[in-house]
Every structure is written in structure tokens, then in C-alpha cells.
Amino acid sequence: MGLHYSVPVQQKLVHYIQLIARWNKTFNLTAIRDVEEMVSKHLLDSLVVQPYVEGKTVLDVGSGAGLPGIPFAITSPEKRFVLIDSNGKKTRFLMQAKIDLKLDNVEVIHQRVEDYQPVADGHRIYFDVITARAYATTDEILSSTAHLQGDDTSILVMQGKLDERIESDRYQIVGSYVLEVYGLGAERHLLEIKKI
């Protein structure tokens, strides 16, 4: 995986990991405490998915510490990202990270995704891409975000061990990718799912 970013972008990514490490001491954002592990198991694990994120609006469901949403927002400032999580401690961290990293392309929502009803100019908002990493089962992700999916929405589900089962006949897997993460010997997969 060849990740090539400008020095300012690299500095923001490092600052982001430093923020996680600092806040993690109090807010338990992640079970990983070692900064080097955070880089491989969180940062690089998120960034390896970025080539599959097409479109202008991205919803990161169960964003937690902002993974993968914040790394995407840092490296794709032209896109708009909505990071949603029902945990107040985590959304407080996300708000502070947004401020500290000067991420004008990020909106943080403290709410259950099932209850999130975005509207602009009197019309319901649908997202181009919905991402989920360590959030729920694939079927739970699909059902909890159904009201946020347009006809062309790509749902990107990040997985460890590959599981291509989908109970609903309203969806189809349009891509199944093996991901190689530098410094991470674990198996990683990405499912790309769309409505039929």
C-alpha cells in the first residue's frame, strides 16, 4: 500500500494520533494504548480504505475515536464528512479533534444513527458513502442506515475476518477486497454494498 501525503497532511495525521493518545488516558477511546500500534491498527487500517471512498458526502457510523472518518477528512478536504456516535465522551473528543485539527469539512453528531434525520432545504439528505468500522454486523449496519441511503449510496463495511453474508434481499455486494495494511499482519477485508 503506497500512501503518499504532503508534509502538512502527515503532520495533521500525527497530531490526530497524539490527540487520541492524550484523550485515551481519560476517555477510553480505544483499547490500544501504544502509539505505534495506534498508527498501524487505527490510522493505516483506516487509510487503506480511502481509495474506495468515492463521492462528496460520507457518513461514518459509530465513529468512536473518529476512525475512519477523521483520517479521511484530513486527507480529503474537498469532501464532507459526518461522524456520528451515540457515546457522549467520544463525540466530545470528536468535537475537540475537529477544532484542534481545523477540519471545516467535518460535522459531529451525538445521536443514534437510527434517530438521525438530516434535512437540507426541506429535503431529506442521503449520503454518497456510508462507512462502518468495528460498529455492528453487516445486516445491522444496513438496516440502521437504510433511511440515509440513496439509490447510489456505497456502504463500505470494514471487517477483520471476511463475512459476505447478507440477510436482506434489498442489497448486493458489489465488491469484496482484501486489504493489506503495512505493519499489520492481520487479515483485513472491505465489503462494498449497494441497494439492488
Coordinates of N, CA and C in Angstrom, one line a residue:
M1 N 0.9 -1.2 0.0 CA 0.0 0.0 0.0 C 0.9 1.2 0.0
G2 N 0.8 2.0 -1.0 CA 1.6 3.2 -1.1 C 0.8 4.5 -0.7
L3 N 1.0 4.9 0.5 CA 0.3 6.2 1.0 C 1.3 7.3 0.9
H4 N 0.9 8.3 0.1 CA 1.8 9.4 -0.1 C 1.0 10.7 0.1
Y5 N 1.4 11.4 1.2 CA 0.7 12.6 1.6 C 1.7 13.8 1.8
S6 N 1.2 15.0 1.6 CA 2.1 16.1 1.8 C 2.5 16.2 3.2
V7 N 3.5 17.0 3.5 CA 4.0 17.1 4.9 C 3.0 17.7 5.8
P8 N 2.2 18.8 5.4 CA 1.2 19.3 6.3 C 0.1 18.2 6.6
V9 N -0.3 17.4 5.6 CA -1.2 16.3 5.9 C -0.7 15.3 6.9
Q10 N 0.6 14.9 6.6 CA 1.2 14.0 7.6 C 1.3 14.5 9.0
Q11 N 1.6 15.8 9.1 CA 1.6 16.5 10.4 C 0.3 16.4 11.1
K12 N -0.8 16.6 10.3 CA -2.2 16.6 10.9 C -2.5 15.1 11.4
L13 N -2.1 14.2 10.6 CA -2.3 12.8 10.9 C -1.6 12.4 12.2
V14 N -0.4 12.9 12.4 CA 0.4 12.6 13.6 C -0.3 13.3 14.8
H15 N -0.7 14.6 14.6 CA -1.4 15.3 15.6 C -2.6 14.6 16.1
Y16 N -3.4 14.1 15.1 CA -4.6 13.3 15.4 C -4.3 12.1 16.3
I17 N -3.3 11.3 16.0 CA -2.9 10.2 16.8 C -2.5 10.6 18.2
Q18 N -1.7 11.8 18.3 CA -1.4 12.3 19.6 C -2.6 12.7 20.4
L19 N -3.6 13.3 19.7 CA -4.8 13.6 20.4 C -5.5 12.3 21.0
I20 N -5.6 11.3 20.2 CA -6.2 10.1 20.6 C -5.4 9.6 21.9
A21 N -4.1 9.5 21.8 CA -3.3 9.0 22.9 C -3.5 9.8 24.2
R22 N -3.6 11.2 24.0 CA -3.8 12.0 25.2 C -5.2 11.8 25.8
W23 N -6.2 11.9 25.0 CA -7.6 11.7 25.4 C -7.9 10.3 25.9
N24 N -7.2 9.3 25.4 CA -7.5 7.9 25.7 C -7.2 7.6 27.2
K25 N -6.3 8.4 27.8 CA -6.0 8.2 29.2 C -7.2 8.4 30.1
T26 N -8.0 9.3 29.7 CA -9.2 9.7 30.5 C -10.5 9.1 29.9
F27 N -10.7 9.1 28.6 CA -11.9 8.8 28.0 C -12.1 7.4 27.4
N28 N -11.0 6.6 27.5 CA -11.0 5.2 27.0 C -11.6 5.1 25.6
L29 N -11.0 5.8 24.7 CA -11.5 5.9 23.3 C -11.2 4.6 22.5
T30 N -10.1 3.9 22.9 CA -9.6 2.7 22.3 C -8.9 1.8 23.3
A31 N -9.0 0.5 23.1 CA -8.2 -0.4 24.0 C -6.7 -0.3 23.7
I32 N -6.4 0.1 22.5 CA -4.9 0.2 22.2 C -4.3 1.4 22.8
R33 N -3.2 1.2 23.6 CA -2.6 2.3 24.3 C -1.3 2.8 23.7
D34 N -0.6 1.9 23.0 CA 0.7 2.1 22.4 C 0.5 2.9 21.1
V35 N 1.2 4.1 21.0 CA 1.1 5.0 19.8 C 1.4 4.3 18.5
E36 N 2.5 3.5 18.5 CA 2.9 2.8 17.3 C 1.8 1.8 16.8
E37 N 1.1 1.2 17.8 CA 0.0 0.3 17.4 C -1.2 1.1 16.9
M38 N -1.4 2.3 17.5 CA -2.5 3.1 17.0 C -2.3 3.5 15.6
V39 N -1.0 3.7 15.2 CA -0.7 4.1 13.8 C -1.1 2.9 12.9
S40 N -0.6 1.7 13.2 CA -0.9 0.6 12.3 C -2.4 0.1 12.4
K41 N -2.8 -0.1 13.6 CA -4.2 -0.7 13.8 C -5.3 0.2 13.6
H42 N -5.1 1.5 13.7 CA -6.1 2.5 13.5 C -5.9 3.4 12.3
L43 N -4.8 4.1 12.3 CA -4.6 5.1 11.2 C -4.4 4.4 9.8
L44 N -3.4 3.6 9.7 CA -3.2 2.9 8.4 C -4.3 2.0 8.0
D45 N -4.9 1.3 9.0 CA -6.0 0.4 8.8 C -7.2 1.2 8.2
S46 N -7.4 2.5 8.6 CA -8.4 3.3 8.0 C -8.0 3.8 6.7
L47 N -6.8 4.3 6.5 CA -6.4 5.0 5.3 C -6.3 4.0 4.1
V48 N -6.1 2.7 4.4 CA -6.1 1.8 3.3 C -7.4 1.7 2.5
V49 N -8.5 2.1 3.2 CA -9.8 2.0 2.6 C -10.1 3.3 1.7
Q50 N -9.4 4.3 1.9 CA -9.7 5.6 1.3 C -9.9 5.5 -0.3
P51 N -9.1 4.8 -1.0 CA -9.3 4.7 -2.4 C -10.7 4.2 -2.9
Y52 N -11.4 3.6 -2.0 CA -12.8 3.1 -2.3 C -13.9 4.1 -1.9
V53 N -13.5 5.2 -1.3 CA -14.4 6.3 -0.9 C -14.6 7.3 -2.0
E54 N -15.7 7.1 -2.8 CA -16.0 8.0 -3.9 C -17.2 8.7 -3.6
G55 N -17.3 9.9 -4.1 CA -18.5 10.8 -3.8 C -18.1 12.0 -2.9
K56 N -19.0 12.8 -2.7 CA -18.7 14.1 -1.9 C -19.1 14.1 -0.5
T57 N -20.1 13.2 -0.1 CA -20.6 13.2 1.2 C -20.5 11.8 1.8
V58 N -19.9 11.8 3.0 CA -19.6 10.5 3.7 C -20.1 10.5 5.1
L59 N -20.8 9.5 5.5 CA -21.3 9.3 6.9 C -20.5 8.2 7.5
D60 N -19.8 8.5 8.6 CA -19.0 7.5 9.4 C -19.9 7.1 10.6
V61 N -20.4 5.9 10.5 CA -21.3 5.4 11.6 C -20.6 4.7 12.7
G62 N -20.9 5.1 13.9 CA -20.2 4.5 15.1 C -18.8 5.0 15.1
S63 N -18.6 6.2 14.8 CA -17.3 6.8 14.6 C -16.3 6.6 15.7
G64 N -16.7 6.5 16.9 CA -15.9 6.3 18.1 C -14.8 7.4 18.2
A65 N -13.6 7.0 18.0 CA -12.4 8.0 18.1 C -12.2 8.7 16.7
G66 N -13.2 8.5 15.8 CA -13.1 9.2 14.5 C -12.5 8.3 13.4
L67 N -12.6 7.0 13.6 CA -12.0 6.1 12.6 C -13.1 5.4 11.8
P68 N -13.0 5.5 10.5 CA -12.0 6.1 9.7 C -12.3 7.6 9.3
G69 N -13.4 8.2 9.8 CA -13.8 9.5 9.3 C -12.7 10.6 9.4
I70 N -12.1 10.7 10.5 CA -11.1 11.8 10.7 C -9.9 11.7 9.7
P71 N -9.3 10.5 9.7 CA -8.2 10.4 8.7 C -8.7 10.7 7.2
F72 N -9.9 10.2 6.9 CA -10.4 10.6 5.6 C -10.6 12.1 5.4
A73 N -11.1 12.7 6.4 CA -11.3 14.2 6.4 C -10.0 15.0 6.2
I74 N -9.0 14.5 6.9 CA -7.7 15.1 6.8 C -7.1 15.0 5.4
T75 N -7.2 13.8 4.8 CA -6.6 13.6 3.5 C -7.5 13.9 2.3
S76 N -8.8 14.2 2.6 CA -9.7 14.6 1.5 C -10.5 15.8 1.9
P77 N -9.9 16.9 2.0 CA -10.6 18.2 2.4 C -11.7 18.6 1.5
E78 N -11.7 18.1 0.3 CA -12.8 18.5 -0.6 C -14.1 17.8 -0.4
K79 N -14.1 16.8 0.5 CA -15.3 16.0 0.8 C -15.9 16.5 2.1
R80 N -17.2 16.2 2.3 CA -17.9 16.5 3.6 C -18.1 15.2 4.3
F81 N -17.8 15.2 5.6 CA -17.9 14.0 6.5 C -18.8 14.3 7.7
V82 N -19.7 13.4 7.9 CA -20.5 13.4 9.1 C -20.1 12.2 10.0
L83 N -19.6 12.5 11.2 CA -19.2 11.5 12.1 C -20.3 11.4 13.2
I84 N -20.9 10.2 13.3 CA -22.0 10.0 14.2 C -21.7 8.9 15.2
D85 N -22.0 9.2 16.5 CA -21.8 8.2 17.6 C -22.7 8.6 18.7
S86 N -23.2 7.5 19.4 CA -24.2 7.8 20.5 C -23.5 8.0 21.8
N87 N -22.2 7.8 21.9 CA -21.4 7.9 23.1 C -20.9 9.4 23.3
G88 N -21.4 10.0 24.3 CA -21.1 11.4 24.6 C -19.6 11.7 24.7
K89 N -18.9 10.8 25.4 CA -17.5 11.0 25.6 C -16.7 11.0 24.3
K90 N -17.1 10.1 23.4 CA -16.5 10.0 22.1 C -16.8 11.2 21.2
T91 N -18.1 11.7 21.3 CA -18.4 12.8 20.4 C -17.7 14.1 21.0
R92 N -17.5 14.2 22.3 CA -16.8 15.3 22.8 C -15.4 15.3 22.3
F93 N -14.7 14.1 22.3 CA -13.4 14.0 21.7 C -13.4 14.4 20.2
L94 N -14.4 13.9 19.4 CA -14.5 14.3 18.0 C -14.6 15.8 17.8
M95 N -15.4 16.4 18.6 CA -15.6 17.9 18.5 C -14.3 18.6 18.7
Q96 N -13.5 18.1 19.8 CA -12.2 18.8 20.1 C -11.2 18.5 19.0
A97 N -11.2 17.3 18.4 CA -10.3 16.9 17.3 C -10.7 17.8 16.1
K98 N -11.9 18.0 15.8 CA -12.4 18.8 14.7 C -11.8 20.3 14.9
I99 N -11.9 20.8 16.1 CA -11.4 22.1 16.4 C -9.8 22.2 16.3
D100 N -9.2 21.3 17.0 CA -7.7 21.2 17.0 C -7.1 21.0 15.6
L101 N -7.7 20.2 14.8 CA -7.2 19.9 13.5 C -7.7 20.8 12.4
K102 N -8.6 21.7 12.8 CA -9.2 22.7 11.9 C -9.8 22.0 10.7
L103 N -10.7 21.1 11.0 CA -11.4 20.3 10.0 C -12.8 20.9 9.7
D104 N -12.8 21.8 8.8 CA -14.1 22.5 8.4 C -15.0 21.6 7.6
N105 N -14.5 20.5 7.2 CA -15.3 19.6 6.4 C -15.9 18.4 7.2
V106 N -15.9 18.6 8.5 CA -16.4 17.6 9.5 C -17.6 18.1 10.3
E107 N -18.6 17.3 10.4 CA -19.7 17.6 11.3 C -19.8 16.4 12.3
V108 N -19.9 16.7 13.6 CA -20.0 15.7 14.6 C -21.5 15.6 15.1
I109 N -22.1 14.4 15.1 CA -23.4 14.2 15.6 C -23.4 13.3 16.8
H110 N -24.0 13.7 17.9 CA -24.1 12.9 19.1 C -25.6 12.3 19.1
Q111 N -25.7 11.1 18.5 CA -27.0 10.6 18.4 C -26.9 9.1 17.9
R112 N -28.0 8.4 18.1 CA -28.0 7.0 17.5 C -28.3 7.2 16.0
V113 N -27.7 6.4 15.2 CA -27.8 6.6 13.7 C -29.3 6.4 13.3
E114 N -30.0 5.5 14.0 CA -31.3 5.2 13.7 C -32.2 6.4 13.8
D115 N -31.8 7.3 14.7 CA -32.6 8.5 15.0 C -32.2 9.7 14.2
Y116 N -31.1 9.6 13.5 CA -30.6 10.8 12.7 C -31.4 11.0 11.5
Q117 N -31.9 12.2 11.3 CA -32.8 12.5 10.2 C -32.3 13.8 9.6
P118 N -31.2 13.8 8.8 CA -30.7 15.1 8.3 C -31.6 15.6 7.2
V119 N -31.8 17.0 7.2 CA -32.6 17.6 6.2 C -31.9 18.9 5.8
A120 N -32.0 19.2 4.5 CA -31.5 20.5 4.0 C -32.5 21.0 3.0
D121 N -32.9 22.3 3.2 CA -33.8 22.9 2.3 C -35.1 22.1 2.2
G122 N -35.5 21.6 3.3 CA -36.8 20.8 3.3 C -36.7 19.4 2.7
H123 N -35.6 19.0 2.3 CA -35.4 17.7 1.7 C -34.5 16.8 2.5
R124 N -34.8 15.5 2.6 CA -34.0 14.5 3.3 C -32.6 14.4 2.6
I125 N -31.6 14.3 3.4 CA -30.3 14.1 2.9 C -29.9 12.7 2.9
Y126 N -29.3 12.3 1.7 CA -28.8 10.9 1.6 C -27.3 11.1 1.4
F127 N -26.5 10.1 1.8 CA -25.1 10.1 1.7 C -24.6 9.3 0.5
D128 N -23.5 9.8 -0.1 CA -22.8 9.1 -1.2 C -22.2 7.8 -0.7
V129 N -21.6 7.9 0.5 CA -20.9 6.8 1.0 C -21.2 6.7 2.5
I130 N -21.4 5.5 3.0 CA -21.5 5.2 4.4 C -20.4 4.2 4.8
T131 N -19.7 4.6 5.9 CA -18.6 3.7 6.3 C -18.9 3.2 7.7
A132 N -18.4 2.0 8.0 CA -18.6 1.4 9.3 C -17.3 0.5 9.6
R133 N -16.8 0.8 10.7 CA -15.6 0.0 11.2 C -15.8 -0.4 12.6
A134 N -15.8 -1.7 12.9 CA -16.0 -2.2 14.2 C -17.2 -1.6 14.9
Y135 N -18.3 -1.6 14.1 CA -19.5 -0.9 14.7 C -20.6 -2.0 15.0
A136 N -20.9 -2.8 14.1 CA -22.0 -3.8 14.2 C -21.9 -4.9 13.1
T137 N -22.8 -5.8 13.1 CA -22.8 -6.8 12.0 C -23.2 -6.0 10.7
T138 N -22.9 -6.7 9.6 CA -23.2 -6.1 8.3 C -24.7 -5.8 8.2
D139 N -25.6 -6.8 8.6 CA -27.0 -6.6 8.5 C -27.5 -5.4 9.4
E140 N -26.9 -5.3 10.5 CA -27.3 -4.2 11.4 C -26.9 -2.9 10.9
I141 N -25.8 -2.8 10.2 CA -25.3 -1.6 9.6 C -26.3 -1.2 8.5
L142 N -26.6 -2.1 7.6 CA -27.6 -1.9 6.5 C -28.9 -1.4 7.0
S143 N -29.5 -2.1 8.0 CA -30.8 -1.7 8.5 C -30.8 -0.4 9.3
S144 N -29.8 -0.1 10.0 CA -29.8 1.1 10.9 C -29.5 2.4 10.0
T145 N -28.9 2.2 8.8 CA -28.7 3.3 8.0 C -29.5 3.4 6.7
A146 N -30.5 2.5 6.6 CA -31.4 2.5 5.4 C -32.0 3.8 5.1
H147 N -32.4 4.6 6.1 CA -33.1 5.9 5.8 C -32.1 6.9 5.3
L148 N -30.8 6.6 5.4 CA -29.8 7.6 4.9 C -29.1 7.2 3.6
Q149 N -29.6 6.1 3.0 CA -29.1 5.6 1.8 C -29.9 6.1 0.6
G150 N -29.2 6.7 -0.4 CA -29.9 6.9 -1.7 C -29.7 5.7 -2.6
D151 N -30.2 5.9 -3.8 CA -30.2 4.7 -4.7 C -28.8 4.3 -5.1
D152 N -27.8 5.3 -5.1 CA -26.4 5.0 -5.5 C -25.5 5.0 -4.3
T153 N -25.9 5.0 -3.1 CA -25.0 5.0 -1.9 C -24.2 3.8 -1.9
S154 N -22.9 3.9 -1.6 CA -22.0 2.8 -1.4 C -21.8 2.7 0.1
I155 N -22.1 1.5 0.6 CA -21.9 1.2 2.0 C -20.6 0.4 2.1
L156 N -19.6 0.9 2.8 CA -18.3 0.3 2.9 C -18.2 -0.3 4.4
V157 N -18.1 -1.6 4.4 CA -18.1 -2.3 5.7 C -16.7 -2.9 5.9
M158 N -15.9 -2.4 6.9 CA -14.6 -2.8 7.2 C -14.7 -4.0 8.1
Q159 N -14.0 -5.1 7.7 CA -14.0 -6.3 8.5 C -12.6 -6.9 8.7
G160 N -12.5 -7.7 9.8 CA -11.3 -8.5 10.0 C -11.5 -9.7 9.2
K161 N -12.1 -10.7 9.8 CA -12.3 -12.0 9.0 C -13.5 -11.7 8.1
L162 N -13.3 -12.2 6.8 CA -14.3 -11.9 5.8 C -15.6 -12.7 6.1
D163 N -16.7 -11.9 6.0 CA -18.1 -12.5 6.2 C -19.0 -11.8 5.1
E164 N -19.3 -12.5 4.1 CA -20.1 -12.0 3.0 C -21.6 -12.3 3.1
R165 N -22.0 -12.7 4.2 CA -23.5 -13.0 4.4 C -24.3 -11.7 4.6
I166 N -25.3 -11.6 3.8 CA -26.3 -10.5 3.9 C -27.7 -11.2 3.9
E167 N -28.4 -10.9 5.0 CA -29.8 -11.5 5.1 C -30.8 -10.8 4.2
S168 N -30.7 -9.5 4.0 CA -31.7 -8.7 3.3 C -31.5 -9.0 1.8
D169 N -32.6 -9.1 1.1 CA -32.5 -9.3 -0.4 C -32.6 -7.9 -1.1
R170 N -32.5 -6.8 -0.3 CA -32.6 -5.5 -0.9 C -31.2 -5.0 -1.3
Y171 N -30.1 -5.8 -0.9 CA -28.8 -5.3 -1.1 C -28.0 -6.4 -1.8
Q172 N -26.9 -5.9 -2.5 CA -25.9 -6.9 -3.1 C -24.5 -6.4 -2.8
I173 N -23.6 -7.3 -2.7 CA -22.2 -7.0 -2.5 C -21.7 -6.7 -3.9
V174 N -21.1 -5.5 -4.2 CA -20.6 -5.2 -5.5 C -19.1 -5.2 -5.5
G175 N -18.5 -5.4 -4.3 CA -17.0 -5.5 -4.3 C -16.6 -6.1 -3.0
S176 N -15.7 -7.0 -3.0 CA -15.1 -7.6 -1.8 C -13.6 -7.6 -2.0
Y177 N -12.9 -6.8 -1.1 CA -11.5 -6.5 -1.3 C -10.7 -7.0 -0.1
V178 N -9.5 -7.6 -0.4 CA -8.6 -7.9 0.7 C -7.7 -6.7 0.8
L179 N -7.5 -6.3 2.0 CA -6.7 -5.1 2.3 C -5.4 -5.5 3.0
E180 N -4.3 -4.9 2.5 CA -3.0 -5.1 3.1 C -2.6 -3.8 3.8
V181 N -2.4 -3.9 5.1 CA -2.1 -2.8 6.0 C -0.6 -3.0 6.4
Y182 N 0.2 -2.0 6.1 CA 1.6 -2.0 6.4 C 1.7 -2.2 8.0
G183 N 2.6 -3.1 8.4 CA 2.8 -3.3 9.8 C 1.7 -4.0 10.6
L184 N 0.7 -4.5 9.9 CA -0.4 -5.2 10.5 C -0.5 -6.6 9.8
G185 N -0.1 -7.6 10.5 CA -0.1 -9.0 9.9 C -1.5 -9.6 9.9
A186 N -2.5 -8.9 10.4 CA -3.9 -9.4 10.5 C -4.6 -9.4 9.1
E187 N -5.6 -10.2 9.0 CA -6.4 -10.3 7.9 C -7.4 -9.1 7.9
R188 N -7.5 -8.3 6.8 CA -8.5 -7.2 6.8 C -9.2 -7.3 5.4
H189 N -10.5 -7.0 5.5 CA -11.3 -7.0 4.3 C -12.3 -5.8 4.2
L190 N -12.7 -5.5 3.0 CA -13.7 -4.4 2.8 C -14.8 -5.0 1.9
L191 N -16.0 -4.8 2.4 CA -17.2 -5.1 1.5 C -17.8 -3.8 1.0
E192 N -18.1 -3.8 -0.2 CA -18.8 -2.6 -0.8 C -20.2 -3.1 -1.2
I193 N -21.2 -2.5 -0.6 CA -22.5 -3.0 -0.7 C -23.4 -1.8 -1.3
K194 N -24.4 -2.2 -2.1 CA -25.3 -1.2 -2.7 C -26.7 -1.8 -2.7
K195 N -27.7 -0.9 -2.8 CA -29.1 -1.4 -2.9 C -29.3 -2.0 -4.3
I196 N -30.2 -3.0 -4.3 CA -30.5 -3.6 -5.6 C -31.5 -2.8 -6.3

